């Protein structure tokens, strides 16, 4: 696969679920995630998602799972959800060995373009674990603003991982579109 091939963006299908679960897991958790510049491996163990979670995104009304391929290989993905007056951005993953080369910036820009132009969303929102300072700084460089609005981490729900710390929470980040 050529690292210089242009990324191809498309809407995920049910056939993409196994590749998407593997990609998301590799980018967030375990030793493979340490191959990139950002990881949750020290904050959470266990899984990040499962086939049912990805299928729910694909099937949900007002939701879009974006697959990004380069040279025929699934290299990145993100979730977009249409909400009242804004779009929600989540489940963002770039293959660890492809991180740091600008692909993530392209995926985020395309997600913003889609939300603004196709859904007429005035704002993009996301939640990020507040302990992930490097990732939050990356979003801030792309125009996202920290709100200080925190929501608790779902301790005890192993569907989202096994926390390695007792101080995890999510912070809402927002960006005006257009």
C-alpha positions as a printed Julia matrix, in Angstrom:
178×3 Matrix{Float64}:
   0.0    0.0    0.0
   1.26   3.44  -0.89
   1.37   5.96   1.95
   1.1    8.67  -0.73
  -2.18   7.37  -2.2
  -5.04   9.82  -1.73
  -7.53   8.79   0.93
 -10.92   7.61  -0.26
 -13.86   8.48   2.01
 -17.03   6.39   1.99
 -19.92   5.4    4.21
 -19.38   2.13   6.06
 -21.46  -0.94   5.36
 -22.12  -3.95   7.57
 -19.35  -5.79   5.69
 -16.84  -3.27   7.1
 -17.59  -4.09  10.75
 -14.72  -6.57  11.39
 -12.11  -4.25   9.83
 -13.49  -1.24  11.71
 -13.49  -2.99  15.09
  -9.89  -4.11  14.53
  -8.85  -0.6   13.47
 -10.51   1.11  16.44
  -9.07  -1.38  18.92
  -5.56  -1.01  17.44
  -5.7    2.79  17.66
  -7.01   3.07  21.22
  -5.92   0.09  23.29
  -3.18  -2.41  23.83
   0.4   -2.51  22.63
  -0.49  -1.83  19.0
  -1.86   1.59  19.98
   1.59   2.57  21.26
   2.79   2.6   17.64
   1.03   5.94  17.14
   1.47   9.29  18.84
  -1.63   9.05  21.05
  -3.13   6.14  22.97
  -5.48   5.32  25.83
  -3.47   2.22  26.74
  -2.27   3.66  30.07
  -5.75   4.9   31.0
  -7.92   1.96  29.98
  -7.5   -1.75  29.4
  -9.95  -4.05  27.66
 -11.96  -3.24  24.59
 -12.89   0.13  23.1
 -15.81  -1.14  21.01
 -17.35  -4.31  19.66
 -19.16  -5.4   16.48
 -22.56  -4.51  17.96
 -21.42  -0.98  18.81
 -20.11  -0.36  15.29
 -23.24  -1.92  13.74
 -25.41   0.39  15.83
 -23.6    3.41  14.41
 -23.94   2.11  10.85
 -27.66   1.35  11.23
 -28.79   4.31  13.37
 -30.91   6.97  11.68
 -29.0   10.27  11.48
 -25.68   8.53  11.94
 -22.84   7.89   9.54
 -19.74   5.74  10.01
 -17.04   7.0    7.66
 -14.42   4.6    6.33
 -11.17   5.98   4.99
  -9.13   3.8    2.66
  -5.72   4.3    1.14
  -4.6    1.91  -1.53
  -7.54  -0.37  -0.73
  -6.63  -0.63   2.98
  -8.9    0.66   5.75
  -6.66   3.21   7.46
  -9.03   5.48   9.38
 -12.63   5.97  10.43
 -14.95   8.25  12.33
 -18.55   8.42  13.48
 -20.78  11.37  12.7
 -24.15  11.76  14.36
 -26.7   14.38  13.39
 -28.15  16.07  16.44
 -30.28  19.14  17.04
 -28.28  22.08  15.63
 -24.94  20.29  15.68
 -23.08  17.15  14.69
 -21.31  14.79  17.07
 -17.87  13.42  16.12
 -16.66  10.17  17.67
 -15.08   6.76  17.21
 -12.18   8.48  15.45
  -9.3    6.16  14.67
  -6.22   6.25  12.46
  -4.1    3.13  12.06
  -1.2    3.7   14.53
   1.55   3.28  11.94
  -0.21   5.93   9.76
  -0.53   8.52  12.55
   1.52  11.69  12.38
   1.39  12.02   8.59
  -1.61  14.32   8.24
  -4.31  11.72   7.6
  -6.11  12.53  10.86
  -6.3   16.21   9.88
  -7.82  15.19   6.53
 -10.4   12.94   8.19
 -11.42  15.64  10.67
 -11.65  18.26   7.9
 -13.82  15.97   5.75
 -16.08  15.19   8.74
 -16.51  18.92   9.38
 -17.19  19.59   5.69
 -19.81  16.85   5.55
 -21.54  18.0    8.75
 -21.59  21.63   7.57
 -22.46  21.12   3.89
 -24.65  18.01   3.92
 -26.35  18.3    7.3
 -26.14  22.1    7.67
 -24.75  21.66  11.19
 -23.56  24.9   12.76
 -21.25  23.22  15.24
 -19.25  20.03  15.75
 -19.13  18.55  19.24
 -17.12  15.71  20.73
 -16.16  14.35  24.11
 -12.56  13.48  24.98
 -11.18  11.92  28.15
  -9.83  14.98  29.97
  -6.6   13.16  30.92
  -5.66  12.98  27.21
  -3.93  16.35  27.12
  -1.93  15.66  23.95
  -5.09  14.77  22.04
  -7.04  17.75  23.37
  -4.15  20.04  22.33
  -4.3   18.5   18.82
  -8.02  19.33  18.59
  -7.42  22.85  19.93
  -4.89  23.44  17.11
  -7.74  22.58  14.73
 -10.1   25.14  16.2
 -11.87  23.15  18.91
 -12.55  24.88  22.19
 -12.58  23.31  25.64
 -15.88  24.01  27.36
 -15.1   22.82  30.88
 -18.35  20.81  30.68
 -17.49  17.39  32.13
 -19.44  14.16  32.16
 -18.52  11.17  34.32
 -16.72   8.16  32.91
 -18.99   5.09  32.98
 -17.07   3.15  35.64
 -18.25  -0.45  35.85
 -19.3   -0.64  32.18
 -16.63  -2.88  30.68
 -18.11  -2.33  27.2
 -16.02   0.87  27.16
 -12.94  -0.52  28.88
 -11.47  -1.17  32.3
 -10.21   2.08  33.85
  -6.68   2.12  35.25
  -7.32   5.38  37.16
 -10.14   6.69  39.32
 -10.16  10.25  37.94
 -11.42   9.74  34.38
 -14.07  12.01  32.94
 -15.07  13.35  29.53
 -14.77  16.98  28.47
 -16.97  18.48  25.79
 -15.06  20.15  22.94
 -16.85  22.32  20.36
 -16.08  24.07  17.08
 -18.28  26.42  15.09
 -18.62  25.3   11.47
 -18.86  27.74   8.57
